[in-house]
Amino acid sequence: WCQNMLCDSVKDIVGVQLRNMATLGGSLYSRFGFSDVLCAFLALDTTVYFHHAGAVKIEDFVKGHGERDIVTHVFVKKEALKAAFRCVRRSATDLSVLNVAAARTENEYRMVVGATPKCAKRYSYSLDMSKEEIASSLKEKVETIAKEIYGADGVTYEPAAEKMLAKLTDLGFGDLPVCMAKTQYSLS
């Protein structure tokens, strides 16, 4: 039902030695930005249960709820969706440099980006949003991603990038949601 998103998110966890010692609860509880499973769970409708705090929605959990508590179980609501997970690593046994999970439900798109050193973050776009609600420019969307996910102070565009953004806007892509990937070499 979740198109192997959870299987894909755990299959490459930092080599076989660590993967055989790691637990799902421990990987989730750490809240690391490079956590593969955290991105996958954020894209799904997930609730984390704690010994003391009880039920906490995954979005609130990522913000720090459930500190100094014990994860007792994780509940993922079964829902009709299309989903995918991908990660980028420097080598097969390295930590993820970038994780991306996406899910499309009946009512929304959910996109999650996790990267070192920032914590994973979920962006949801309702399928009922009007053009006015998503009408920010491509530049504004790129700057929001750079600042909120990667901790950038701002964005400087090369002339070729300016030209490409203008072309994408002219082709009608300016009103669409943006999901952006970077390499470890693209920030200065």
PDB file of C-alpha atoms in Angstrom:
ATOM      1  CA  TRP A   1       0.000   0.000   0.000  1.00  0.00           C
ATOM      2  CA  CYS A   2       2.898   2.432   0.394  1.00  0.00           C
ATOM      3  CA  GLN A   3       4.712   1.129  -2.709  1.00  0.00           C
ATOM      4  CA  ASN A   4       7.761  -0.198  -0.870  1.00  0.00           C
ATOM      5  CA  MET A   5       8.652   3.250   0.511  1.00  0.00           C
ATOM      6  CA  LEU A   6       9.491   1.822   3.936  1.00  0.00           C
ATOM      7  CA  CYS A   7      11.493  -1.057   2.434  1.00  0.00           C
ATOM      8  CA  ASP A   8      13.417   1.389   0.241  1.00  0.00           C
ATOM      9  CA  SER A   9      14.137   3.628   3.238  1.00  0.00           C
ATOM     10  CA  VAL A  10      15.753   0.870   5.323  1.00  0.00           C
ATOM     11  CA  LYS A  11      17.548  -1.203   2.697  1.00  0.00           C
ATOM     12  CA  ASP A  12      20.723   0.914   2.526  1.00  0.00           C
ATOM     13  CA  ILE A  13      21.170   2.133   6.092  1.00  0.00           C
ATOM     14  CA  VAL A  14      24.923   2.703   6.475  1.00  0.00           C
ATOM     15  CA  GLY A  15      26.224  -0.731   5.553  1.00  0.00           C
ATOM     16  CA  VAL A  16      25.354  -4.184   6.762  1.00  0.00           C
ATOM     17  CA  GLN A  17      27.237  -4.017  10.096  1.00  0.00           C
ATOM     18  CA  LEU A  18      25.298  -1.022  11.421  1.00  0.00           C
ATOM     19  CA  ARG A  19      22.068  -2.022   9.709  1.00  0.00           C
ATOM     20  CA  ASN A  20      22.054  -5.333  11.578  1.00  0.00           C
ATOM     21  CA  MET A  21      22.397  -3.490  14.928  1.00  0.00           C
ATOM     22  CA  ALA A  22      20.076  -0.561  14.206  1.00  0.00           C
ATOM     23  CA  THR A  23      16.447  -0.473  15.251  1.00  0.00           C
ATOM     24  CA  LEU A  24      13.580   1.312  13.602  1.00  0.00           C
ATOM     25  CA  GLY A  25      12.718   3.125  16.832  1.00  0.00           C
ATOM     26  CA  GLY A  26      16.324   4.205  17.393  1.00  0.00           C
ATOM     27  CA  SER A  27      16.694   5.474  13.833  1.00  0.00           C
ATOM     28  CA  LEU A  28      13.442   7.384  14.102  1.00  0.00           C
ATOM     29  CA  TYR A  29      14.067   8.761  17.604  1.00  0.00           C
ATOM     30  CA  SER A  30      17.455  10.247  16.643  1.00  0.00           C
ATOM     31  CA  ARG A  31      15.731  12.775  14.311  1.00  0.00           C
ATOM     32  CA  PHE A  32      18.884  13.091  12.202  1.00  0.00           C
ATOM     33  CA  GLY A  33      18.438  14.950   8.920  1.00  0.00           C
ATOM     34  CA  PHE A  34      20.120  12.073   7.122  1.00  0.00           C
ATOM     35  CA  SER A  35      17.700   9.543   8.649  1.00  0.00           C
ATOM     36  CA  ASP A  36      16.220   7.554   5.791  1.00  0.00           C
ATOM     37  CA  VAL A  37      13.285   6.200   7.793  1.00  0.00           C
ATOM     38  CA  LEU A  38      12.351   9.614   9.215  1.00  0.00           C
ATOM     39  CA  CYS A  39      11.786  10.984   5.708  1.00  0.00           C
ATOM     40  CA  ALA A  40       9.669   7.986   4.741  1.00  0.00           C
ATOM     41  CA  PHE A  41       7.522   8.214   7.870  1.00  0.00           C
ATOM     42  CA  LEU A  42       7.048  11.966   7.394  1.00  0.00           C
ATOM     43  CA  ALA A  43       5.611  11.364   3.922  1.00  0.00           C
ATOM     44  CA  LEU A  44       3.109   8.885   5.363  1.00  0.00           C
ATOM     45  CA  ASP A  45       0.355   9.579   7.897  1.00  0.00           C
ATOM     46  CA  THR A  46       2.405   8.463  10.920  1.00  0.00           C
ATOM     47  CA  THR A  47       1.878   8.678  14.670  1.00  0.00           C
ATOM     48  CA  VAL A  48       4.683   7.907  17.140  1.00  0.00           C
ATOM     49  CA  TYR A  49       3.662   6.534  20.550  1.00  0.00           C
ATOM     50  CA  PHE A  50       5.752   7.219  23.653  1.00  0.00           C
ATOM     51  CA  HIS A  51       5.748   5.665  27.104  1.00  0.00           C
ATOM     52  CA  HIS A  52       4.956   8.974  28.864  1.00  0.00           C
ATOM     53  CA  ALA A  53       3.835  11.445  26.186  1.00  0.00           C
ATOM     54  CA  GLY A  54       1.443   9.071  24.422  1.00  0.00           C
ATOM     55  CA  ALA A  55       0.499   9.670  20.779  1.00  0.00           C
ATOM     56  CA  VAL A  56       2.436  12.363  18.875  1.00  0.00           C
ATOM     57  CA  LYS A  57       1.981  13.147  15.163  1.00  0.00           C
ATOM     58  CA  ILE A  58       5.250  12.686  13.286  1.00  0.00           C
ATOM     59  CA  GLU A  59       5.384  16.368  12.262  1.00  0.00           C
ATOM     60  CA  ASP A  60       5.272  17.406  15.954  1.00  0.00           C
ATOM     61  CA  PHE A  61       7.745  14.693  16.911  1.00  0.00           C
ATOM     62  CA  VAL A  62      10.322  16.095  14.466  1.00  0.00           C
ATOM     63  CA  LYS A  63       9.986  19.511  16.133  1.00  0.00           C
ATOM     64  CA  GLY A  64      11.125  18.019  19.452  1.00  0.00           C
ATOM     65  CA  HIS A  65       8.038  16.528  21.142  1.00  0.00           C
ATOM     66  CA  GLY A  66       8.824  13.303  22.982  1.00  0.00           C
ATOM     67  CA  GLU A  67      12.256  14.305  24.291  1.00  0.00           C
ATOM     68  CA  ARG A  68      13.605  12.026  27.017  1.00  0.00           C
ATOM     69  CA  ASP A  69      10.888   9.451  26.487  1.00  0.00           C
ATOM     70  CA  ILE A  70      10.745   5.933  25.079  1.00  0.00           C
ATOM     71  CA  VAL A  71       9.225   5.095  21.696  1.00  0.00           C
ATOM     72  CA  THR A  72       6.835   2.193  22.281  1.00  0.00           C
ATOM     73  CA  HIS A  73       5.412   1.859  18.786  1.00  0.00           C
ATOM     74  CA  VAL A  74       4.873   3.586  15.469  1.00  0.00           C
ATOM     75  CA  PHE A  75       1.514   3.603  13.690  1.00  0.00           C
ATOM     76  CA  VAL A  76       1.216   4.299   9.966  1.00  0.00           C
ATOM     77  CA  LYS A  77      -2.325   4.886   8.772  1.00  0.00           C
ATOM     78  CA  LYS A  78      -3.161   2.739   5.792  1.00  0.00           C
ATOM     79  CA  GLU A  79      -4.355   5.006   2.994  1.00  0.00           C
ATOM     80  CA  ALA A  80      -4.578   4.930  -0.771  1.00  0.00           C
ATOM     81  CA  LEU A  81      -1.492   6.692  -2.088  1.00  0.00           C
ATOM     82  CA  LYS A  82       1.368   6.614  -4.526  1.00  0.00           C
ATOM     83  CA  ALA A  83       4.751   6.940  -2.870  1.00  0.00           C
ATOM     84  CA  ALA A  84       8.474   6.885  -3.556  1.00  0.00           C
ATOM     85  CA  PHE A  85      11.723   7.267  -1.613  1.00  0.00           C
ATOM     86  CA  ARG A  86      15.225   8.035  -2.880  1.00  0.00           C
ATOM     87  CA  CYS A  87      18.515   8.807  -1.179  1.00  0.00           C
ATOM     88  CA  VAL A  88      21.870  10.149  -2.328  1.00  0.00           C
ATOM     89  CA  ARG A  89      25.080   8.842  -0.766  1.00  0.00           C
ATOM     90  CA  ARG A  90      28.735   9.432  -1.532  1.00  0.00           C
ATOM     91  CA  SER A  91      29.309   5.702  -1.257  1.00  0.00           C
ATOM     92  CA  ALA A  92      27.156   2.672  -0.529  1.00  0.00           C
ATOM     93  CA  THR A  93      28.202   2.535   3.130  1.00  0.00           C
ATOM     94  CA  ASP A  94      28.064   6.290   3.831  1.00  0.00           C
ATOM     95  CA  LEU A  95      25.354   8.337   5.528  1.00  0.00           C
ATOM     96  CA  SER A  96      22.817   9.942   3.223  1.00  0.00           C
ATOM     97  CA  VAL A  97      23.673  13.377   1.909  1.00  0.00           C
ATOM     98  CA  LEU A  98      20.088  13.846   0.729  1.00  0.00           C
ATOM     99  CA  ASN A  99      16.834  11.946   1.247  1.00  0.00           C
ATOM    100  CA  VAL A 100      13.615  12.657  -0.596  1.00  0.00           C
ATOM    101  CA  ALA A 101      10.251  11.018  -0.004  1.00  0.00           C
ATOM    102  CA  ALA A 102       7.063  11.871  -1.855  1.00  0.00           C
ATOM    103  CA  ALA A 103       3.500  10.697  -1.534  1.00  0.00           C
ATOM    104  CA  ARG A 104       0.349  11.590  -3.418  1.00  0.00           C
ATOM    105  CA  THR A 105      -2.889  10.928  -1.602  1.00  0.00           C
ATOM    106  CA  GLU A 106      -6.418  11.607  -2.742  1.00  0.00           C
ATOM    107  CA  ASN A 107      -6.223  15.188  -1.408  1.00  0.00           C
ATOM    108  CA  GLU A 108      -2.592  16.276  -1.341  1.00  0.00           C
ATOM    109  CA  TYR A 109       1.030  15.936  -2.343  1.00  0.00           C
ATOM    110  CA  ARG A 110       3.483  15.393   0.519  1.00  0.00           C
ATOM    111  CA  MET A 111       7.147  16.035  -0.172  1.00  0.00           C
ATOM    112  CA  VAL A 112       9.841  15.468   2.419  1.00  0.00           C
ATOM    113  CA  VAL A 113      13.468  16.481   2.166  1.00  0.00           C
ATOM    114  CA  GLY A 114      16.118  15.445   4.654  1.00  0.00           C
ATOM    115  CA  ALA A 115      19.730  16.461   4.365  1.00  0.00           C
ATOM    116  CA  THR A 116      22.835  16.789   6.446  1.00  0.00           C
ATOM    117  CA  PRO A 117      22.925  18.852   8.718  1.00  0.00           C
ATOM    118  CA  LYS A 118      19.278  19.996   8.761  1.00  0.00           C
ATOM    119  CA  CYS A 119      16.405  17.893  10.062  1.00  0.00           C
ATOM    120  CA  ALA A 120      13.924  16.454   7.616  1.00  0.00           C
ATOM    121  CA  LYS A 121      11.036  18.723   6.721  1.00  0.00           C
ATOM    122  CA  ARG A 122       7.649  17.967   5.193  1.00  0.00           C
ATOM    123  CA  TYR A 123       5.900  20.161   2.646  1.00  0.00           C
ATOM    124  CA  SER A 124       2.277  19.479   1.814  1.00  0.00           C
ATOM    125  CA  TYR A 125       0.368  20.830  -1.135  1.00  0.00           C
ATOM    126  CA  SER A 126      -3.387  20.421  -1.300  1.00  0.00           C
ATOM    127  CA  LEU A 127      -4.710  19.299  -4.647  1.00  0.00           C
ATOM    128  CA  ASP A 128      -7.464  21.892  -4.120  1.00  0.00           C
ATOM    129  CA  MET A 129      -5.087  24.872  -3.873  1.00  0.00           C
ATOM    130  CA  SER A 130      -5.894  27.759  -6.165  1.00  0.00           C
ATOM    131  CA  LYS A 131      -3.237  29.295  -8.418  1.00  0.00           C
ATOM    132  CA  GLU A 132      -3.221  32.355  -6.140  1.00  0.00           C
ATOM    133  CA  GLU A 133      -2.267  30.179  -3.163  1.00  0.00           C
ATOM    134  CA  ILE A 134       0.779  28.727  -4.928  1.00  0.00           C
ATOM    135  CA  ALA A 135       1.624  31.700  -7.098  1.00  0.00           C
ATOM    136  CA  SER A 136       4.922  32.623  -5.492  1.00  0.00           C
ATOM    137  CA  SER A 137       7.667  32.850  -8.090  1.00  0.00           C
ATOM    138  CA  LEU A 138      10.127  30.056  -8.747  1.00  0.00           C
ATOM    139  CA  LYS A 139      12.854  32.250  -7.237  1.00  0.00           C
ATOM    140  CA  GLU A 140      10.833  32.663  -4.024  1.00  0.00           C
ATOM    141  CA  LYS A 141      10.303  28.903  -3.852  1.00  0.00           C
ATOM    142  CA  VAL A 142      14.009  28.169  -4.373  1.00  0.00           C
ATOM    143  CA  GLU A 143      14.965  30.760  -1.743  1.00  0.00           C
ATOM    144  CA  THR A 144      12.497  29.274   0.753  1.00  0.00           C
ATOM    145  CA  ILE A 145      14.004  25.809   0.258  1.00  0.00           C
ATOM    146  CA  ALA A 146      17.573  27.142   0.508  1.00  0.00           C
ATOM    147  CA  LYS A 147      16.850  29.039   3.728  1.00  0.00           C
ATOM    148  CA  GLU A 148      14.515  26.608   5.512  1.00  0.00           C
ATOM    149  CA  ILE A 149      16.133  23.296   4.590  1.00  0.00           C
ATOM    150  CA  TYR A 150      19.786  24.093   3.935  1.00  0.00           C
ATOM    151  CA  GLY A 151      20.229  27.053   6.305  1.00  0.00           C
ATOM    152  CA  ALA A 152      21.356  29.456   3.582  1.00  0.00           C
ATOM    153  CA  ASP A 153      21.350  33.222   4.128  1.00  0.00           C
ATOM    154  CA  GLY A 154      20.206  33.763   0.558  1.00  0.00           C
ATOM    155  CA  VAL A 155      20.577  32.622  -3.045  1.00  0.00           C
ATOM    156  CA  THR A 156      22.797  34.034  -5.773  1.00  0.00           C
ATOM    157  CA  TYR A 157      21.854  33.058  -9.332  1.00  0.00           C
ATOM    158  CA  GLU A 158      24.253  32.603 -12.242  1.00  0.00           C
ATOM    159  CA  PRO A 159      23.009  34.160 -15.517  1.00  0.00           C
ATOM    160  CA  ALA A 160      22.288  30.685 -16.943  1.00  0.00           C
ATOM    161  CA  ALA A 161      20.111  29.854 -13.921  1.00  0.00           C
ATOM    162  CA  GLU A 162      18.223  33.167 -14.266  1.00  0.00           C
ATOM    163  CA  LYS A 163      17.567  32.327 -17.913  1.00  0.00           C
ATOM    164  CA  MET A 164      16.351  28.805 -17.061  1.00  0.00           C
ATOM    165  CA  LEU A 165      13.976  30.089 -14.348  1.00  0.00           C
ATOM    166  CA  ALA A 166      12.521  32.611 -16.808  1.00  0.00           C
ATOM    167  CA  LYS A 167      12.065  29.877 -19.425  1.00  0.00           C
ATOM    168  CA  LEU A 168      10.360  27.524 -16.929  1.00  0.00           C
ATOM    169  CA  THR A 169       8.003  30.337 -15.896  1.00  0.00           C
ATOM    170  CA  ASP A 170       7.212  31.167 -19.533  1.00  0.00           C
ATOM    171  CA  LEU A 171       6.439  27.491 -20.197  1.00  0.00           C
ATOM    172  CA  GLY A 172       3.835  27.555 -17.399  1.00  0.00           C
ATOM    173  CA  PHE A 173       5.787  25.750 -14.679  1.00  0.00           C
ATOM    174  CA  GLY A 174       6.011  28.778 -12.394  1.00  0.00           C
ATOM    175  CA  ASP A 175       2.839  27.920 -10.467  1.00  0.00           C
ATOM    176  CA  LEU A 176       3.813  24.337  -9.667  1.00  0.00           C
ATOM    177  CA  PRO A 177       5.264  23.199  -6.336  1.00  0.00           C
ATOM    178  CA  VAL A 178       9.057  22.849  -6.329  1.00  0.00           C
ATOM    179  CA  CYS A 179      11.189  19.987  -5.046  1.00  0.00           C
ATOM    180  CA  MET A 180      14.897  20.774  -5.276  1.00  0.00           C
ATOM    181  CA  ALA A 181      17.994  18.633  -4.849  1.00  0.00           C
ATOM    182  CA  LYS A 182      21.561  19.726  -4.273  1.00  0.00           C
ATOM    183  CA  THR A 183      24.949  18.112  -4.044  1.00  0.00           C
ATOM    184  CA  GLN A 184      27.512  18.658  -1.327  1.00  0.00           C
ATOM    185  CA  TYR A 185      29.351  20.911  -3.792  1.00  0.00           C
ATOM    186  CA  SER A 186      26.456  23.273  -4.607  1.00  0.00           C
ATOM    187  CA  LEU A 187      26.566  25.416  -1.462  1.00  0.00           C
ATOM    188  CA  SER A 188      29.256  27.984  -0.863  1.00  0.00           C
TER     189      SER A 188
END
